[in-house]
XYZ file of C-alpha atoms in Angstrom:
535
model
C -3.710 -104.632 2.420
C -5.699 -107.452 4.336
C -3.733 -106.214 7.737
C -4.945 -102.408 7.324
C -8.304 -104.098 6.588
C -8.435 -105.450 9.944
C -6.647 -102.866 11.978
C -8.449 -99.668 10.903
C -11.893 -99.032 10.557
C -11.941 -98.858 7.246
C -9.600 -99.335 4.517
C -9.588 -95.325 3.184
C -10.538 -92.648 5.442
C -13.172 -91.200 2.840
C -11.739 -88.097 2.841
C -10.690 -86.411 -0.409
C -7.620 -83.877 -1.065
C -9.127 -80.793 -1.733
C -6.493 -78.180 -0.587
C -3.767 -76.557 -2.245
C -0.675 -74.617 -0.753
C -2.627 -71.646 -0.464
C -4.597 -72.718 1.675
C -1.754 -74.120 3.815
C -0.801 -70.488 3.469
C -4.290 -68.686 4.681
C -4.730 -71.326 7.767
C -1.412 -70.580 9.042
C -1.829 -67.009 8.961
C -5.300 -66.904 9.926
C -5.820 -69.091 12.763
C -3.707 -67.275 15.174
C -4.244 -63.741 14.010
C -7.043 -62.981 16.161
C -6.635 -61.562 18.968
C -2.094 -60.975 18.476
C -3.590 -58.416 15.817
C -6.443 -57.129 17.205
C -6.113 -57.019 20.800
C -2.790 -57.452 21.593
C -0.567 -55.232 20.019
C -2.277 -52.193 22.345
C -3.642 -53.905 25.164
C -0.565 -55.566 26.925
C 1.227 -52.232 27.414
C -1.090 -51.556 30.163
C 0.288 -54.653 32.080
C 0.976 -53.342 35.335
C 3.384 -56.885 35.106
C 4.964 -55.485 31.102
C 4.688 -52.161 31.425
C 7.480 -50.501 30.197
C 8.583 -53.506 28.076
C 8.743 -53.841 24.600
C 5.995 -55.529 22.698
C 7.948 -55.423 18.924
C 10.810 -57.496 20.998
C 8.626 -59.671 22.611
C 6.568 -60.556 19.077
C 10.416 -61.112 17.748
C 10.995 -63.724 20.592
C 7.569 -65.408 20.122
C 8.415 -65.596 16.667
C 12.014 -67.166 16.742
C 10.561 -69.570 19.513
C 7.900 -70.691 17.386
C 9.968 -71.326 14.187
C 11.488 -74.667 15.154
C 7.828 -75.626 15.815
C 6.607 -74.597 11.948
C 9.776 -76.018 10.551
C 8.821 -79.348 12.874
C 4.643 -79.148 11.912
C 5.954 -78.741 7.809
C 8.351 -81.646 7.910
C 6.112 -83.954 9.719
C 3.083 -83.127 7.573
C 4.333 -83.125 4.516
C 6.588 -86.781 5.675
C 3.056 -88.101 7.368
C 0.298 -86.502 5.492
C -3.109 -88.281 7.305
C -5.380 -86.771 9.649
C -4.209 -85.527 12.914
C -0.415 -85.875 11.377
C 1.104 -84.844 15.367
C -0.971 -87.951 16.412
C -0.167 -90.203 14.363
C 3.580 -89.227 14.002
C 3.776 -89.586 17.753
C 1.485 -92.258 18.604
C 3.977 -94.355 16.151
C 7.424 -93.051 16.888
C 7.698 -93.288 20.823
C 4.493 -94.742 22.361
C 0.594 -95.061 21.678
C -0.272 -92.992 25.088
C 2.192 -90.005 24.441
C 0.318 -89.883 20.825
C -3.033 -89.863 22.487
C -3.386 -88.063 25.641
C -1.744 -84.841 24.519
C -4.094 -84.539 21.496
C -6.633 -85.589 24.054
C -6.206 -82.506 25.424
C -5.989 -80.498 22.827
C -9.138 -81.316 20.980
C -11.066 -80.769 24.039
C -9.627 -77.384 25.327
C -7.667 -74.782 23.762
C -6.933 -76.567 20.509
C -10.750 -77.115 19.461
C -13.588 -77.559 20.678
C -14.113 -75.335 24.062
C -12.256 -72.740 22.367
C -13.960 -72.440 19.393
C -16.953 -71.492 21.806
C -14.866 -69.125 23.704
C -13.889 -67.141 20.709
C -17.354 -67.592 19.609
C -18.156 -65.441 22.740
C -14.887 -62.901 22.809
C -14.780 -62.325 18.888
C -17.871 -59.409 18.533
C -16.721 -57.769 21.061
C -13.941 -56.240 18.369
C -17.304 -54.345 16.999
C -17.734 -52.566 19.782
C -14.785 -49.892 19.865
C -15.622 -48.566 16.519
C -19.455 -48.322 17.044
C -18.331 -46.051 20.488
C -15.994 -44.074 17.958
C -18.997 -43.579 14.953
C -21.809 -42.553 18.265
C -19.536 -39.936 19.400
C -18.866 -38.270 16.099
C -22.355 -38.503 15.212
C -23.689 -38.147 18.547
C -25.911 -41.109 17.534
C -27.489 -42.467 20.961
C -28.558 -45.561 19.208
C -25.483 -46.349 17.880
C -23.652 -46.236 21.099
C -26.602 -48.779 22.682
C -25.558 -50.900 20.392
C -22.037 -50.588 20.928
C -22.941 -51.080 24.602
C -25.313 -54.402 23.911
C -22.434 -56.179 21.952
C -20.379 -56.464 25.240
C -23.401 -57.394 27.186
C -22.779 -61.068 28.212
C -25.670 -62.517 27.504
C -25.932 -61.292 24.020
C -22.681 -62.205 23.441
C -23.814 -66.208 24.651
C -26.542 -65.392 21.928
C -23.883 -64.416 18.846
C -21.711 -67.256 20.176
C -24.524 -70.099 19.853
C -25.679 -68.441 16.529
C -22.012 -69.026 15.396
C -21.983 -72.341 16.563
C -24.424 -73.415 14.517
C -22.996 -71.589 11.882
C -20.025 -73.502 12.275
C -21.615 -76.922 12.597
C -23.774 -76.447 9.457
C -21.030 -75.609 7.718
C -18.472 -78.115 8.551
C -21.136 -81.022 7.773
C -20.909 -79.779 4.212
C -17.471 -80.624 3.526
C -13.710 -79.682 2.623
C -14.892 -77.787 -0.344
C -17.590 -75.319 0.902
C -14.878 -74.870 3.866
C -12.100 -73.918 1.643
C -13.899 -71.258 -0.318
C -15.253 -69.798 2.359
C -12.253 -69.392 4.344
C -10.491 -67.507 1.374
C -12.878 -65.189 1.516
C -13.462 -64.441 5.280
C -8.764 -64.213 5.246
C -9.002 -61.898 2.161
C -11.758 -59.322 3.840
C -10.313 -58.919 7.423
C -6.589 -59.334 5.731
C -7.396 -56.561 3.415
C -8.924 -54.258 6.954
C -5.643 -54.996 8.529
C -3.629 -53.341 5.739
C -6.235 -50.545 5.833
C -5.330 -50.250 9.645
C -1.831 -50.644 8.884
C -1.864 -47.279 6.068
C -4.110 -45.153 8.290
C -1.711 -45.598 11.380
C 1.365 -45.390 9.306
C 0.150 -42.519 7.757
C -0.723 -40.199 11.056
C 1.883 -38.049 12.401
C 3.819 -38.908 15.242
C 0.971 -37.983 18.315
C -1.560 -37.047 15.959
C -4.005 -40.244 17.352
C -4.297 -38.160 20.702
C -5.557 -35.562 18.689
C -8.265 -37.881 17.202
C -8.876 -38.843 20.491
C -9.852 -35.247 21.717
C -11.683 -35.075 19.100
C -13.738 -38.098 19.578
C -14.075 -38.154 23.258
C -13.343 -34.259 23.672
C -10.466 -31.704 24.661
C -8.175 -32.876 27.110
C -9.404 -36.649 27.230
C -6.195 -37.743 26.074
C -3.844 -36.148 28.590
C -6.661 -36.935 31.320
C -6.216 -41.081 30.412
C -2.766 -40.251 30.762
C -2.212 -38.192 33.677
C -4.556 -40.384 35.595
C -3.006 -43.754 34.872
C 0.993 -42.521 35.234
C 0.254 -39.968 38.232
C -2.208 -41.820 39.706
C -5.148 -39.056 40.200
C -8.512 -39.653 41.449
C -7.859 -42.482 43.077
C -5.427 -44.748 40.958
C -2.355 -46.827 41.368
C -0.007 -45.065 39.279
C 1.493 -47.220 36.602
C 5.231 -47.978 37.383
C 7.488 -49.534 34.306
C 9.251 -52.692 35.493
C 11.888 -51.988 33.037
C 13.060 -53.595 29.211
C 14.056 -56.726 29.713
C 11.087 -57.866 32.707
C 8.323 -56.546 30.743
C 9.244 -57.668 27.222
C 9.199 -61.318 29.406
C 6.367 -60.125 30.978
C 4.474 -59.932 27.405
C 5.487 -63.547 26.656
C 2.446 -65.312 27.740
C 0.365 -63.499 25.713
C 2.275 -63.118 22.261
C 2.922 -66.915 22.461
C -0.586 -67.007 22.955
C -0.255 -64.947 19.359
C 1.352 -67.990 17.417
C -0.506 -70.792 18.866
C -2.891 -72.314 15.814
C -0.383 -72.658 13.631
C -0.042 -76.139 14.552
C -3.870 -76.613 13.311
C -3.211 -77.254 9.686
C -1.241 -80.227 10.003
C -4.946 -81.650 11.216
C -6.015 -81.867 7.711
C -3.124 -83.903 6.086
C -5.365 -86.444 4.504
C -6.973 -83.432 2.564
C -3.924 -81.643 1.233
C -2.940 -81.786 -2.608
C 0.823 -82.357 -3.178
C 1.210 -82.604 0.472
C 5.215 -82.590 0.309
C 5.309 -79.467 -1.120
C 2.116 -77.619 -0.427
C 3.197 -77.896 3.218
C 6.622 -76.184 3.041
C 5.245 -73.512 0.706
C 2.236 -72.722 2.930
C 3.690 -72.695 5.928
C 6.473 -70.411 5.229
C 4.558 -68.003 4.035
C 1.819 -67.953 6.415
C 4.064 -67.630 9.216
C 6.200 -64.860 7.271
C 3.118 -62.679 7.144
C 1.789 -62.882 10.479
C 4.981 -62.743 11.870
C 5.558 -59.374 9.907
C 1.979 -58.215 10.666
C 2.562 -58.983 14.636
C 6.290 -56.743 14.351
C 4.503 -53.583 12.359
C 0.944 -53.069 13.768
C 2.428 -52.260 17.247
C 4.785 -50.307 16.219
C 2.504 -48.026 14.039
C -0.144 -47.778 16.819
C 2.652 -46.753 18.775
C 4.019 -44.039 16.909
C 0.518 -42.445 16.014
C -0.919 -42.639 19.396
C 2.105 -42.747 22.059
C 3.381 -45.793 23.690
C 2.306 -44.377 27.367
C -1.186 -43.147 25.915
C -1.490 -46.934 24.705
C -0.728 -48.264 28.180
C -2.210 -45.725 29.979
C -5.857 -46.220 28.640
C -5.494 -50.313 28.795
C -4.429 -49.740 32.387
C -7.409 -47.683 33.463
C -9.690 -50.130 31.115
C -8.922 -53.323 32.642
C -8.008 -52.268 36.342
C -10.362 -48.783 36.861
C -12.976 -48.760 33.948
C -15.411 -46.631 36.332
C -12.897 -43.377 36.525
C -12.041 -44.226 32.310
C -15.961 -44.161 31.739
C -15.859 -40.742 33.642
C -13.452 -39.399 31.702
C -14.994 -40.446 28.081
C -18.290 -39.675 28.881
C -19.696 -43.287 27.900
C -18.878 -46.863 28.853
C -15.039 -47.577 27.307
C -14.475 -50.204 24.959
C -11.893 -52.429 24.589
C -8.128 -51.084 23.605
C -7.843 -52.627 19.823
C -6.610 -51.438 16.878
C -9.809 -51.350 15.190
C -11.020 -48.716 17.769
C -7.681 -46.814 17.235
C -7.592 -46.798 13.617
C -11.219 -45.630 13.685
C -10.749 -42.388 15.173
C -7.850 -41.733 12.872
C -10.211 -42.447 9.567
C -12.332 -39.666 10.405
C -15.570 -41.522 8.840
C -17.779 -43.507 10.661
C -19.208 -45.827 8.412
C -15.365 -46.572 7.209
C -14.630 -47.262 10.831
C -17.634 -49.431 11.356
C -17.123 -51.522 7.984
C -13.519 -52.154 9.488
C -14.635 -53.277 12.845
C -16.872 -55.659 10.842
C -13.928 -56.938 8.650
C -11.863 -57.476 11.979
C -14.749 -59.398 13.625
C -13.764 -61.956 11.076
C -10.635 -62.774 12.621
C -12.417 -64.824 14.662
C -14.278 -66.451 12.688
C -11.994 -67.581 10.693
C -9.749 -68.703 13.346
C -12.919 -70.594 14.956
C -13.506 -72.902 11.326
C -9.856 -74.248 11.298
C -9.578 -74.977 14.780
C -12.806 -76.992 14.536
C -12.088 -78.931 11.357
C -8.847 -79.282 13.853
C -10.649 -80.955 16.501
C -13.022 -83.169 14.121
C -10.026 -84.702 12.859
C -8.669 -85.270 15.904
C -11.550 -87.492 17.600
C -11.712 -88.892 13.913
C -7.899 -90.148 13.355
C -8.336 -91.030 16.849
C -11.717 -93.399 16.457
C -9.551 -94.162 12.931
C -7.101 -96.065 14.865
C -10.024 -97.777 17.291
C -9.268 -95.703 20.485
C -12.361 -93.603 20.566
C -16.148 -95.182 19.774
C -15.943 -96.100 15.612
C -18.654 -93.969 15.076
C -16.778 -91.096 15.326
C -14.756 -91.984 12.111
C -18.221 -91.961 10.225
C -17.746 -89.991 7.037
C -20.895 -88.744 4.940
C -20.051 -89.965 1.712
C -22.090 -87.445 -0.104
C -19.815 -84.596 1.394
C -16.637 -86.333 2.197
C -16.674 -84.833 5.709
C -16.602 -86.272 9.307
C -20.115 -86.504 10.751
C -20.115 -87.753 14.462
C -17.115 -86.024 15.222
C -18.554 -82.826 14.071
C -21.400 -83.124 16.476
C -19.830 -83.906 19.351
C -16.711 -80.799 18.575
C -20.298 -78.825 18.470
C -21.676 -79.585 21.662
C -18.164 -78.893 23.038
C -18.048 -75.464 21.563
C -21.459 -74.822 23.158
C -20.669 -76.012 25.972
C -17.284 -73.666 26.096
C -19.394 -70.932 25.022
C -21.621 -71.102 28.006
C -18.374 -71.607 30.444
C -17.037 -68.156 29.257
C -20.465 -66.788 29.885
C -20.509 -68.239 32.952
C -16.980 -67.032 34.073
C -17.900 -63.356 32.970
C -21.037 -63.956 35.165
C -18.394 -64.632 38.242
C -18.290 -67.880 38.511
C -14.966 -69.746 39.696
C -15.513 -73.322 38.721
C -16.272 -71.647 34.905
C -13.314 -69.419 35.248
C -11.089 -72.950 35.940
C -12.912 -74.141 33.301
C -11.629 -71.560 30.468
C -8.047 -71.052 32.575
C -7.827 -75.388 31.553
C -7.589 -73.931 27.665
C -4.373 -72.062 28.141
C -2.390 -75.437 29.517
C -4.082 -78.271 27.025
C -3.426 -75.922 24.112
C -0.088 -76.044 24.288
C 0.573 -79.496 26.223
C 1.220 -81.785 22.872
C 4.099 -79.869 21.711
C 7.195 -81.473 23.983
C 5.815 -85.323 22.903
C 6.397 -83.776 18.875
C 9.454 -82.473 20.157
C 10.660 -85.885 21.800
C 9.422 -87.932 18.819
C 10.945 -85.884 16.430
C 14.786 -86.681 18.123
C 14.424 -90.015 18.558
C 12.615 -91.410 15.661
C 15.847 -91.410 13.525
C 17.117 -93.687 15.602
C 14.572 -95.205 17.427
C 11.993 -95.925 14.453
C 14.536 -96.075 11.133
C 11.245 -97.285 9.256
C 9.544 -94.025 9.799
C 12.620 -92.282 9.459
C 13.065 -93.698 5.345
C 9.719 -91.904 4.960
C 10.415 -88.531 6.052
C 10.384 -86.124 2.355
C 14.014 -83.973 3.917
C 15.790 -87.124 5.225
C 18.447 -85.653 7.923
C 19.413 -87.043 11.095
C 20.822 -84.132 12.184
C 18.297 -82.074 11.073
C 15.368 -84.153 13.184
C 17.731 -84.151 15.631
C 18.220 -80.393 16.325
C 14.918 -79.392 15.614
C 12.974 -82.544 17.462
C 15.609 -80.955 20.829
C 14.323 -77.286 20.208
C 11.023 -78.621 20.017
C 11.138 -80.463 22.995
C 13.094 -77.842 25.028
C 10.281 -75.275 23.809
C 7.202 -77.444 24.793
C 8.675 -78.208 28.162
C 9.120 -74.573 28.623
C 5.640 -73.488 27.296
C 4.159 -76.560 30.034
C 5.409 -74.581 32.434
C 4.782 -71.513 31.570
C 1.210 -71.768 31.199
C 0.272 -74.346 34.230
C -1.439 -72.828 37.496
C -1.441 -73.562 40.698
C -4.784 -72.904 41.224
C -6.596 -75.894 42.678
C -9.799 -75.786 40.682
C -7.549 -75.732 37.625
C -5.359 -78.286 38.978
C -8.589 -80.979 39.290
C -9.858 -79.783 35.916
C -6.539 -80.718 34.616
C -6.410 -84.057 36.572
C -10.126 -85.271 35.527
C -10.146 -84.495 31.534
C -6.239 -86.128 31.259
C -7.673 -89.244 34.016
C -10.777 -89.356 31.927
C -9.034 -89.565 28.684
C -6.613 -92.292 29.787
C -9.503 -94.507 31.014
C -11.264 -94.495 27.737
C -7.672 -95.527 26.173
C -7.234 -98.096 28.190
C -11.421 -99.529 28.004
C -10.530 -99.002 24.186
C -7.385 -101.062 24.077
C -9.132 -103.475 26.233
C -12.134 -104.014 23.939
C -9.964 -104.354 21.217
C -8.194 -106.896 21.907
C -11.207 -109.280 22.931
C -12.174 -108.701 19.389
C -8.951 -109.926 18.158
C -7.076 -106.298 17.371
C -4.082 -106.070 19.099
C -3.192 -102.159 19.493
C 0.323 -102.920 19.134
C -0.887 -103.920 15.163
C -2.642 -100.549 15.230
C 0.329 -98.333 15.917
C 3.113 -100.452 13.832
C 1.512 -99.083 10.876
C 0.538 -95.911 9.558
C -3.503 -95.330 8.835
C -4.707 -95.413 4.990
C -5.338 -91.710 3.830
């Protein structure tokens, strides 16, 4: 006890186990849901790069790619249950620096803290397409301005600091306040999904085109059509690549889908019956959402037409002046809240479900910050960020520093993606640096996961399903899979090359002043990382 004393900051973290397997459950299907179910199911058809792929079989892939991941996230939780598991499992099974710098990057970018401001920005956007849908059928002209405001940027940099703050408030009050309310903002947009779901599965083959002439008038459906595959007035006509090429195609974006699953495992330290809340939870989280991601495409599909689909997200995102000409009023955004609107026929229904989708967001925004709070805490935990971000409030039981400084991240991502839909490039490398540190720390998991066994036996007698081969196989998939998604989601770009360079270069020096400072106050780091940290 005297050597954990010494080593850590303290001798507990302060924290207090407040969540069951339910929760487990809601975080894993929440945090990535946003935009795979509201966006994404409609919108990647009109790909010039996937069109004519399938986006059922390329959810399917995502899926089976991602489920050596949750059976690798479960196992090490539920083995390691302390804040930040990943980090500490790694940062104590191979080496210190592979445990850090990946979760360095994580917290910063697409993991936490800039994107919880980005989706802070994106997320109200969803309201948008259903307001359009309720001013046409009720020819209300204030309505549609308000429709039109919520994609104005600078409103949106409004909403997203409002949220922010929201967010802040809230996470300063503790695990409790944060459970309850996240069971309620899963069960309301969960609950507009299925509504989606029954009104789409319910239209006749074709019949959404029908709504759609009756929203936007007769013939506006064959016009989006007509225009986008034959190319009139002016327009590239949309060629299919073919099966195989665009279902690939689709890949980068309904990986995208899955990512956040991996945010749970954040809160280890305040999970009841960790061993067995984490299995439970996470299979069925990732059972639903993976079963939501296969249906909701293929419903919209059916009702509305799989070339209608990709004919309207083509003109949207590469010729929204000649779509705007052909509705009458600015377009919105191809989601299945606008779809599913025109299909229920009311428009207070269809404005009450673009509300309960605008949710998504936010309740993919609170996990990923208590994410990244516990991620600069564990982190200060072990002495290799400043102490005072492992300050607790001991009224609330919740991180304090670290919640400020995850804030004025988030802010300042929020004003990046302002920035970048203002035109500017250095902003735009900015928000492109989210797609590569969000997925960066999974091939170190992967690579920890094979050789611990054998490499670290000690950490190995505490794992809760103890199989060599079974860490083994999976810790290889793992590996193989992050290596692949590193890859996959790097550019070329120079401005996102330096951004790249400078956070990881920046990261590394504070480990290193850390270590340094450390050890002239008589901890050794190797002392730090032999041990696992008190919960």
């Amino acid at each position: 006890m005297r050597l954990t004393e010494e080593v850590f900051v303290r001798r507990a973290s302060g924290l207090v186990r407040e969540l069951s397997w339910l929760d487990v459950a809601l975080w894993v299907l929440a945090t990535p849901a946003a935009s795979g179910i509201t966006y994404y199911s409609v919108k990647i058809l009109g790909d010039p790069s996937c069109y004519g792929g399938s986006i059922v079989l390329s959810f399917a892939l995502a899926g089976l790619m991602f489920l050596p991941l949750v059976v690798a996230f479960a196992l090490i939780a539920a083995s390691f249950p302390r804040s930040s598991s990943l980090y500490v499992f790694v940062s104590r099974a191979i080496h210190p620096v592979l445990g850090f710098l990946p979760f360095w990057y994580f917290v910063i970018g697409g993991g936490a803290a800039m994107a919880s401001g980005f989706l802070a920005f994106i997320g109200i956007k969803v309201l948008s397409g259903p307001l359009t849908v309720a001013a046409a059928a009720t020819g209300s002209p204030s309505m549609l301005r308000l429709a039109e405001s919520l994609v104005e940027p600078r409103n949106q940099l409004v909403v997203a600091i409002i949220v922010v703050l929201v967010v802040w408030a809230l996470n300063y009050l503790g695990m409790r306040v944060i459970k309850w309310t996240m069971r309620v903002l899963v069960v309301l947009p969960l609950a507009a999904t299925l509504t989606a779901m029954l009104v789409l599965a319910a239209a006749e083959p074709g019949a959404g085109q029908r709504s759609f002439d009756a929203v936007f008038g007769s013939g506006a459906a064959s016009s989006v059509l007509s225009t986008a595959v034959e190319g009139r007035g002016g327009v590239e006509p949309l060629s299919p690549v073919g099966l195989l090429a665009g279902s690939y195609g689709m890949l980068l974006w309904t990986l995208w889908a899955f990512t956040g699953v991996e945010i749970v495992t954040f809160v280890g330290s305040e999970v009841k019956d960790p061993s067995r809340s984490y299995f439970r939870g996470y299979l069925t989280g990732f059972v639903i959402v993976t079963l939501v991601y296969l249906t909701l495409p293929y419903l919209a599909q059916r009702a509305f037409g799989y070339d209608f689909l990709a004919s309207y997200a083509y003109l949207k995102s590469e010729y929204p002046d000649v779509l705007e000409r052909i509705l009458g009023v600015p377009p919105p955004d191809p989601s299945i809240p606008f779809y599913a609107s025109m299909l229920l026929g009311s428009p207070a229904v269809a404005v009450t479900l673009g509300a309960c989708f605008v949710l998504w967001y936010l309740n993919t925004i609170i996990p990923i910050w208590v994410g990244g709070v516990r991620g600069f805490f564990s982190m200060a935990f072990d002495r290799m960020l400043p102490e005072r971000l492992a300050s607790v409030s001991p009224r609330w039981a919740a991180p304090t520093w670290a919640n400020h400084v995850i804030a004025i991240m988030a802010l300042f991502g929020a004003l990046m993606t302002y920035m970048e839909n203002m035109g500017y490039g250095a902003a735009a490398a900015l928000i492109s640096f989210m797609d590569f540190s969000v997925l960066f720390f999974v091939w170190p998991v992967g690579l920890a996961l094979m050789l611990m066994p054998h490499w670290r036996p000690d950490l190995f007698d505490k794992v809760v399903l103890p199989s060599r081969r079974l860490c083994t196989v999976v810790g290889a998939l793992v590996f193989a899979l992050g290596w692949f998604f590193m890859i996959l989601t790097a550019y070329s770009d120079p401005a996102i090359v330096l951004v790249n360079v400078v956070v990881g270069t920046a990261g590394l020096l504070i480990f290193a002043y850390m270590s340094q400072k450390n050890r002239e106050r008589g901890i050794e780091p190797s002392r730090v990382f032999a041990q696992i940290p008190p919960a």
